[in-house]
Structures are given as structure tokens and as C-alpha cells.
């Protein structure tokens, strides 16, 4: 909306750069263009303000598919008034000279025109499309059809309106139908999840079985090696016993041979010792046989003295001494 200022019966209008203003005075076009600023008299001025910026029109309408299912189409149309002079002659864009407010509702008329035209083309497409196909590829088909339809609409061109872009935001069925359509997909997703769970469990069971088989194989191999070890230990023990028995036999034979040799040596030594003693005794006897009796008595006394125990002190009474001296003083013949 343009800014209008009152000064001494005059009015000053200042429009935005995105607004095209047409000023007629006494039926003649005085000012025509966007972003104008000028003075005018309210009683003789006829003003029109046409927006030339891009505007978006959101729309939502119901349609029915080929299988008689209701769907809701949400779309947005971007348009602009490309020919303001033409639009001003077809629609009421006049503004109040005192307030600058539109006398009519031109944008609402454009909105109704765009919505009905777009709805007509969308219904034409969806009426020949089943619900499943409409939900799958309907958005692109509706957007293309609505865009082509609006571009070829003669009334829009005659009004000076240019369609910039068309966007179909959503195409949704009724809530009950949408839930029914979601059910198979949810069931399939649940089945896939269950299948994945079962496969994961099967893989886990298979891995556990493989682990158990590996453990069993390890135990069997360990038992086999232990059996082999026991056998080897028995063989080693038997071989060790045999070697020990053989060594003991050799040791016993050597000990017996040594004992025999020792016995023989001892016997030979004893015999030689006996012979030597016999020879010595015989020689001793021969020597003693050739010695006189007095010498033998003296040797006997000396030997006896050698074998007597040690006498620390000896007390000889006069009687014993007298007797011994008397015996010693006798001649040899009398003593015998």
C-alpha cells in the first residue's frame, strides 16, 4: 500500500519499488510506473496500485482417484503480474485517494482464479490415476499438469498474470485409507525385522555350534595327545626299568666278580699269612728248642712283664723277699 500524505488540500503519494502506480486525471493517464512519487488532488485523481513482485498462493483441495478414493492435494503457485496495465483494465486495483487502500479485492480474485484453474487440471489427472499410482508418481504428474495448464490458461494471459513456478507439496489419502495402506508396509517391515532377528539368532546358534565343535575337537585332540603321552611315559618307564635292570645286572655281576676276587685274594692272603705264621712259629719253636731253660725262663718273665698291667707301686714284704732270694740262691739242680 502506498504512503499518502495530506498537505493543504493536496495529497502526496509515494509507492514502493514493487508497486506499479497508474494516475489518471480527468480521464487522462498522468503517471504510470513503479516506485513513483507525486502530488495530486483527491477530487480529480483516479489511482491504481498493481503489485509487480512475486507472490505465492497456497492452495489445498480434494480430488478423487480412478478407484474412487479421496485424496487431498496441497500445492503452492508462485505468480507475478507481468503486465500491470492489462491487469488494471481486467481487475479492480483502484485505491482510495485519501487512504491508499484498495477499493476492491483484486488479489483474492487472482487467488480464486489460480486455485480453480489448478484444481481443474489436478482433478483431470487424478481422475484417471489409481490411488497407488497417484501416491507413488502422482506428485510429479500433478505438478507437471498444473504447470502446463496454468501456462496455457488464456484468461491468465489476458489478465496479465505470469506463473513463475508450481510446487505440489503433498498428496495424501484419507486417514483410514492411509492407515490401511501403511499396514502392509509395516507388516513387511516387521517381517523383515523378524527375519533379520531370526537370521541373527541362527547365525549366533551356528557360531555357538561351531565354537562347541571346536571345543569338542580340542578336547578330543587333547585326550588323544594325553593318551599318546601316557603311552610314551609307559614306554619310557618300561625302557628305563629295563635299562635299570640291565644296569643292576651288570652292577651285580661286577660286584659278585669283585667279591669272588676279594674272597680269593683274602683266602690267598690268609693262606700265605698262615704259611708265614706256620713258618714263623716253626722257626720260633726251633729257636726256643735250641735255647737253654734259664734263657727261656728269662724270656718268659720278660714277656710276662710285658703283658702284666701297669703297677704304679709294689709292696714286698720281708717274707716274700726272703723266699724269692732263697729260690734265686739255690743251684739249678735243686730248683728242679
Short mmCIF file of C-alpha atoms in Angstrom, two decimals:
data_model
loop_
_atom_site.label_atom_id
_atom_site.label_comp_id
_atom_site.label_asym_id
_atom_site.label_seq_id
_atom_site.Cartn_x
_atom_site.Cartn_y
_atom_site.Cartn_z
CA UNK A 1 0.00 0.00 0.00
CA UNK A 2 1.32 3.43 -0.98
CA UNK A 3 2.06 6.14 1.57
CA UNK A 4 -0.24 9.15 1.18
CA UNK A 5 0.36 12.45 2.97
CA UNK A 6 -2.15 15.36 3.16
CA UNK A 7 -0.89 18.92 2.73
CA UNK A 8 -3.24 21.94 2.26
CA UNK A 9 -5.82 20.13 0.14
CA UNK A 10 -3.16 18.29 -1.80
CA UNK A 11 -2.13 14.68 -1.49
CA UNK A 12 1.35 13.24 -1.90
CA UNK A 13 1.72 9.58 -2.92
CA UNK A 14 4.89 7.58 -2.52
CA UNK A 15 4.80 3.98 -3.74
CA UNK A 16 7.18 1.06 -3.23
CA UNK A 17 9.53 -0.13 -5.99
CA UNK A 18 7.48 -3.34 -6.25
CA UNK A 19 4.21 -1.48 -6.85
CA UNK A 20 3.13 -0.15 -10.23
CA UNK A 21 1.02 3.03 -9.89
CA UNK A 22 -1.31 4.46 -12.56
CA UNK A 23 -2.59 8.01 -12.05
CA UNK A 24 -5.48 9.32 -14.19
CA UNK A 25 -6.64 12.93 -14.04
CA UNK A 26 -9.84 13.89 -15.82
CA UNK A 27 -9.59 10.65 -17.79
CA UNK A 28 -6.03 11.14 -18.90
CA UNK A 29 -3.07 8.99 -17.77
CA UNK A 30 -0.69 11.29 -15.95
CA UNK A 31 1.67 8.94 -14.08
CA UNK A 32 2.36 5.31 -14.93
CA UNK A 33 5.19 3.22 -13.46
CA UNK A 34 6.64 1.51 -10.36
CA UNK A 35 8.05 3.41 -7.39
CA UNK A 36 6.51 6.79 -8.28
CA UNK A 37 6.21 9.79 -6.02
CA UNK A 38 4.00 12.77 -6.93
CA UNK A 39 1.41 15.32 -5.77
CA UNK A 40 -2.25 15.17 -6.80
CA UNK A 41 -5.71 16.46 -5.90
CA UNK A 42 -8.05 13.86 -4.42
CA UNK A 43 -11.14 15.15 -6.24
CA UNK A 44 -9.67 14.85 -9.73
CA UNK A 45 -7.34 11.79 -9.31
CA UNK A 46 -8.07 8.14 -10.11
CA UNK A 47 -5.32 5.88 -8.71
CA UNK A 48 -4.45 2.22 -9.28
CA UNK A 49 -1.74 0.30 -7.49
CA UNK A 50 -0.71 -3.05 -9.01
CA UNK A 51 1.90 -5.18 -7.15
CA UNK A 52 4.56 -6.50 -9.54
CA UNK A 53 6.59 -8.62 -7.09
CA UNK A 54 6.46 -12.45 -6.97
CA UNK A 55 3.68 -13.74 -4.81
CA UNK A 56 2.89 -17.23 -3.57
CA UNK A 57 -0.55 -18.70 -3.41
CA UNK A 58 -1.03 -21.76 -1.20
CA UNK A 59 -3.96 -23.97 -2.00
CA UNK A 60 -5.43 -27.24 -0.75
CA UNK A 61 -8.29 -29.09 -2.40
CA UNK A 62 -9.82 -32.56 -2.53
CA UNK A 63 -9.81 -34.87 -5.52
CA UNK A 64 -10.92 -38.42 -6.32
CA UNK A 65 -8.76 -41.04 -7.96
CA UNK A 66 -9.73 -43.61 -10.60
CA UNK A 67 -10.60 -46.17 -7.89
CA UNK A 68 -12.89 -43.65 -6.13
CA UNK A 69 -10.55 -42.78 -3.28
CA UNK A 70 -10.48 -39.26 -1.90
CA UNK A 71 -7.10 -37.53 -1.71
CA UNK A 72 -6.01 -34.10 -0.55
CA UNK A 73 -3.68 -32.07 -2.75
CA UNK A 74 -1.50 -29.38 -1.22
CA UNK A 75 0.22 -27.08 -3.70
CA UNK A 76 1.84 -23.67 -3.96
CA UNK A 77 1.76 -21.46 -7.06
CA UNK A 78 4.21 -18.59 -7.46
CA UNK A 79 2.99 -15.86 -9.80
CA UNK A 80 3.56 -12.25 -10.70
CA UNK A 81 1.65 -9.59 -12.61
CA UNK A 82 3.78 -9.20 -15.69
CA UNK A 83 1.57 -6.63 -17.45
CA UNK A 84 0.25 -4.13 -14.87
CA UNK A 85 -1.60 -2.05 -17.48
CA UNK A 86 -3.53 -5.09 -18.71
CA UNK A 87 -4.26 -6.28 -15.17
CA UNK A 88 -5.54 -2.82 -14.21
CA UNK A 89 -8.08 -2.99 -17.04
CA UNK A 90 -9.28 -6.50 -16.11
CA UNK A 91 -9.27 -6.32 -12.32
CA UNK A 92 -10.12 -3.57 -9.85
CA UNK A 93 -6.79 -2.33 -8.46
CA UNK A 94 -8.12 1.17 -7.71
CA UNK A 95 -7.16 2.69 -4.35
CA UNK A 96 -8.79 5.38 -2.24
CA UNK A 97 -7.06 8.75 -2.94
CA UNK A 98 -7.21 9.67 0.73
CA UNK A 99 -6.08 6.39 2.39
CA UNK A 100 -4.38 4.41 -0.39
CA UNK A 101 -6.43 1.28 0.43
CA UNK A 102 -7.80 -0.89 -2.36
CA UNK A 103 -11.43 -0.38 -3.01
CA UNK A 104 -11.90 -3.99 -4.08
CA UNK A 105 -10.13 -7.36 -3.51
CA UNK A 106 -8.08 -7.97 -6.67
CA UNK A 107 -5.61 -10.39 -5.05
CA UNK A 108 -8.47 -12.55 -3.83
CA UNK A 109 -9.82 -12.69 -7.37
CA UNK A 110 -6.41 -13.79 -8.64
CA UNK A 111 -6.21 -16.39 -5.84
CA UNK A 112 -9.60 -17.81 -6.77
CA UNK A 113 -8.68 -17.88 -10.43
CA UNK A 114 -5.38 -19.70 -9.80
CA UNK A 115 -6.89 -22.16 -7.31
CA UNK A 116 -9.82 -23.15 -9.53
CA UNK A 117 -7.64 -23.47 -12.60
CA UNK A 118 -5.04 -25.58 -10.79
CA UNK A 119 -7.74 -27.70 -9.19
CA UNK A 120 -9.36 -28.36 -12.56
CA UNK A 121 -6.15 -29.69 -14.06
CA UNK A 122 -5.26 -31.72 -10.95
CA UNK A 123 -8.69 -33.35 -10.89
CA UNK A 124 -8.32 -34.20 -14.55
CA UNK A 125 -5.06 -36.07 -13.84
CA UNK A 126 -6.12 -37.83 -10.64
CA UNK A 127 -9.46 -38.96 -12.08
CA UNK A 128 -7.56 -41.26 -14.46
CA UNK A 129 -4.93 -42.43 -11.93
CA UNK A 130 -5.41 -45.20 -9.31
CA UNK A 131 -4.65 -44.38 -5.72
CA UNK A 132 -1.47 -46.45 -5.54
CA UNK A 133 -0.05 -44.83 -8.68
CA UNK A 134 -1.16 -41.39 -7.50
CA UNK A 135 0.67 -41.82 -4.19
CA UNK A 136 3.75 -43.13 -5.98
CA UNK A 137 4.09 -40.86 -9.01
CA UNK A 138 1.13 -38.50 -8.63
CA UNK A 139 3.06 -35.55 -7.24
CA UNK A 140 5.20 -35.17 -10.34
CA UNK A 141 2.29 -35.81 -12.68
CA UNK A 142 0.03 -33.27 -10.92
CA UNK A 143 2.80 -30.66 -10.80
CA UNK A 144 3.55 -31.03 -14.48
CA UNK A 145 -0.11 -30.96 -15.48
CA UNK A 146 -0.94 -27.95 -13.30
CA UNK A 147 2.12 -26.06 -14.54
CA UNK A 148 1.26 -26.71 -18.17
CA UNK A 149 -2.40 -25.91 -17.57
CA UNK A 150 -1.70 -22.58 -15.89
CA UNK A 151 0.81 -21.63 -18.57
CA UNK A 152 -1.75 -22.31 -21.26
CA UNK A 153 -4.72 -20.73 -19.50
CA UNK A 154 -5.95 -17.90 -21.75
CA UNK A 155 -7.63 -15.92 -19.01
CA UNK A 156 -4.39 -15.60 -17.05
CA UNK A 157 -2.57 -14.33 -20.12
CA UNK A 158 -5.43 -11.94 -20.84
CA UNK A 159 -5.25 -10.66 -17.27
CA UNK A 160 -1.51 -10.09 -17.46
CA UNK A 161 -0.63 -12.76 -14.86
CA UNK A 162 2.50 -14.90 -15.37
CA UNK A 163 3.01 -18.15 -13.45
CA UNK A 164 6.59 -18.40 -12.17
CA UNK A 165 6.57 -21.87 -10.53
CA UNK A 166 4.27 -24.61 -9.33
CA UNK A 167 5.05 -26.86 -6.36
CA UNK A 168 2.97 -29.78 -5.19
CA UNK A 169 3.74 -30.14 -1.51
CA UNK A 170 1.79 -33.30 -0.69
CA UNK A 171 -0.80 -35.71 -1.97
CA UNK A 172 -2.41 -37.61 0.89
CA UNK A 173 -5.34 -40.03 1.09
CA UNK A 174 -7.96 -40.18 3.81
CA UNK A 175 -6.63 -41.12 7.30
CA UNK A 176 -8.35 -44.53 7.28
CA UNK A 177 -7.05 -45.34 3.82
CA UNK A 178 -3.58 -44.12 4.76
CA UNK A 179 -3.55 -46.39 7.81
CA UNK A 180 -4.73 -49.30 5.67
CA UNK A 181 -2.01 -48.58 3.13
CA UNK A 182 0.59 -48.35 5.85
CA UNK A 183 -0.37 -51.70 7.34
CA UNK A 184 1.17 -53.95 4.60
CA UNK A 185 4.32 -51.87 4.59
CA UNK A 186 4.53 -52.05 8.36
CA UNK A 187 3.87 -55.79 8.24
CA UNK A 188 6.58 -56.20 5.64
CA UNK A 189 8.98 -54.11 7.68
CA UNK A 190 8.09 -56.16 10.76
CA UNK A 191 8.59 -59.37 8.80
CA UNK A 192 11.95 -58.11 7.59
CA UNK A 193 12.85 -57.20 11.16
CA UNK A 194 11.72 -60.63 12.39
CA UNK A 195 13.62 -62.31 9.57
CA UNK A 196 16.71 -60.32 10.45
CA UNK A 197 16.26 -61.28 14.11
CA UNK A 198 15.84 -64.95 13.21
CA UNK A 199 18.85 -64.83 10.90
CA UNK A 200 20.88 -63.13 13.61
CA UNK A 201 19.81 -65.79 16.09
CA UNK A 202 20.55 -68.53 13.56
CA UNK A 203 23.98 -67.06 12.97
CA UNK A 204 24.52 -66.88 16.72
CA UNK A 205 23.40 -70.51 17.14
CA UNK A 206 25.62 -71.57 14.24
CA UNK A 207 28.55 -69.75 15.78
CA UNK A 208 27.86 -71.33 19.16
CA UNK A 209 27.68 -74.74 17.49
CA UNK A 210 30.96 -74.07 15.70
CA UNK A 211 32.52 -72.96 18.98
CA UNK A 212 31.20 -76.08 20.73
CA UNK A 213 32.53 -78.27 17.92
CA UNK A 214 35.88 -76.55 18.13
CA UNK A 215 35.96 -77.05 21.89
CA UNK A 216 34.99 -80.72 21.49
CA UNK A 217 37.61 -81.19 18.81
CA UNK A 218 40.14 -79.51 21.07
CA UNK A 219 39.19 -81.83 23.94
CA UNK A 220 39.41 -84.89 21.68
CA UNK A 221 42.78 -83.78 20.39
CA UNK A 222 43.92 -83.07 23.94
CA UNK A 223 42.73 -86.51 25.09
CA UNK A 224 44.48 -88.14 22.15
CA UNK A 225 47.67 -86.31 22.93
CA UNK A 226 47.31 -87.18 26.59
CA UNK A 227 46.84 -90.86 25.65
CA UNK A 228 49.90 -90.67 23.46
CA UNK A 229 51.73 -89.00 26.34
CA UNK A 230 50.68 -91.78 28.75
CA UNK A 231 51.80 -94.39 26.26
CA UNK A 232 55.07 -92.60 25.77
CA UNK A 233 55.54 -92.30 29.53
CA UNK A 234 54.84 -96.05 29.93
CA UNK A 235 57.28 -96.85 27.17
CA UNK A 236 59.84 -94.57 28.74
CA UNK A 237 59.25 -96.09 32.18
CA UNK A 238 59.46 -99.61 30.79
CA UNK A 239 62.60 -98.74 28.91
CA UNK A 240 64.02 -97.06 31.99
CA UNK A 241 63.20 -100.15 34.09
CA UNK A 242 64.79 -102.38 31.53
CA UNK A 243 67.84 -100.18 31.40
CA UNK A 244 67.94 -100.05 35.18
CA UNK A 245 67.56 -103.85 35.45
CA UNK A 246 70.30 -104.32 32.91
CA UNK A 247 72.49 -101.87 34.78
CA UNK A 248 71.67 -103.59 38.09
CA UNK A 249 72.56 -106.98 36.49
CA UNK A 250 75.82 -105.62 35.22
CA UNK A 251 76.45 -103.99 38.61
CA UNK A 252 75.56 -107.21 40.48
CA UNK A 253 77.77 -109.31 38.17
CA UNK A 254 80.63 -106.88 38.67
CA UNK A 255 80.03 -106.86 42.43
CA UNK A 256 79.93 -110.66 42.50
CA UNK A 257 83.08 -110.90 40.44
CA UNK A 258 84.75 -108.37 42.70
CA UNK A 259 83.56 -110.25 45.77
CA UNK A 260 84.89 -113.51 44.35
CA UNK A 261 88.15 -111.85 43.53
CA UNK A 262 88.32 -110.36 47.01
CA UNK A 263 87.47 -113.70 48.59
CA UNK A 264 90.11 -115.41 46.52
CA UNK A 265 92.61 -112.70 47.39
CA UNK A 266 91.69 -112.90 51.09
CA UNK A 267 91.93 -116.70 51.01
CA UNK A 268 95.26 -116.47 49.24
CA UNK A 269 96.41 -113.86 51.71
CA UNK A 270 95.15 -115.92 54.65
CA UNK A 271 96.89 -118.97 53.29
CA UNK A 272 100.08 -117.04 52.78
CA UNK A 273 99.70 -115.46 56.23
CA UNK A 274 99.06 -118.91 57.71
CA UNK A 275 102.05 -120.30 55.94
CA UNK A 276 104.12 -117.39 57.10
CA UNK A 277 102.87 -117.77 60.64
CA UNK A 278 103.49 -121.53 60.49
CA UNK A 279 106.99 -120.91 59.22
CA UNK A 280 107.49 -118.26 61.86
CA UNK A 281 106.10 -120.49 64.58
CA UNK A 282 108.22 -123.35 63.40
CA UNK A 283 111.25 -121.10 63.34
CA UNK A 284 110.33 -119.79 66.80
CA UNK A 285 109.94 -123.27 68.11
CA UNK A 286 113.24 -124.28 66.58
CA UNK A 287 114.93 -121.28 68.12
CA UNK A 288 113.37 -121.95 71.53
CA UNK A 289 114.24 -125.60 71.31
CA UNK A 290 117.88 -124.74 70.94
CA UNK A 291 117.90 -122.23 73.87
CA UNK A 292 118.54 -123.40 77.46
CA UNK A 293 115.91 -123.37 80.16
CA UNK A 294 117.29 -120.39 82.05
CA UNK A 295 117.10 -118.24 78.94
CA UNK A 296 113.53 -119.40 78.32
CA UNK A 297 112.59 -118.53 81.89
CA UNK A 298 114.07 -115.11 81.46
CA UNK A 299 112.20 -114.60 78.17
CA UNK A 300 109.06 -115.87 79.79
CA UNK A 301 109.45 -113.42 82.63
CA UNK A 302 110.07 -110.56 80.29
CA UNK A 303 107.08 -111.50 78.20
CA UNK A 304 105.00 -111.85 81.26
CA UNK A 305 106.17 -108.49 82.44
CA UNK A 306 105.20 -107.03 79.10
CA UNK A 307 101.69 -108.43 79.38
CA UNK A 308 101.12 -107.55 83.01
CA UNK A 309 99.05 -104.47 83.77
CA UNK A 310 100.81 -101.34 84.87
CA UNK A 311 101.83 -101.33 88.51
CA UNK A 312 102.30 -97.90 89.99
CA UNK A 313 103.62 -99.16 93.32
CA UNK A 314 104.72 -102.59 94.68
CA UNK A 315 105.00 -103.51 98.30
CA UNK A 316 107.21 -106.52 99.02
CA UNK A 317 107.11 -107.97 102.48
CA UNK A 318 110.28 -109.35 104.01
CA UNK A 319 108.87 -112.83 103.93
CA UNK A 320 108.25 -112.80 100.21
CA UNK A 321 111.60 -111.23 99.53
CA UNK A 322 113.40 -113.80 101.67
CA UNK A 323 111.64 -116.59 99.85
CA UNK A 324 112.49 -115.23 96.40
CA UNK A 325 116.08 -114.64 97.31
CA UNK A 326 116.34 -118.13 98.70
CA UNK A 327 114.99 -119.54 95.43
CA UNK A 328 117.35 -117.49 93.38
CA UNK A 329 120.27 -118.53 95.51
CA UNK A 330 119.65 -122.24 95.00
CA UNK A 331 121.62 -124.14 92.45
CA UNK A 332 119.83 -125.04 89.22
CA UNK A 333 119.61 -128.71 90.00
CA UNK A 334 117.90 -128.15 93.33
CA UNK A 335 115.29 -125.88 91.91
CA UNK A 336 114.06 -128.57 89.54
#
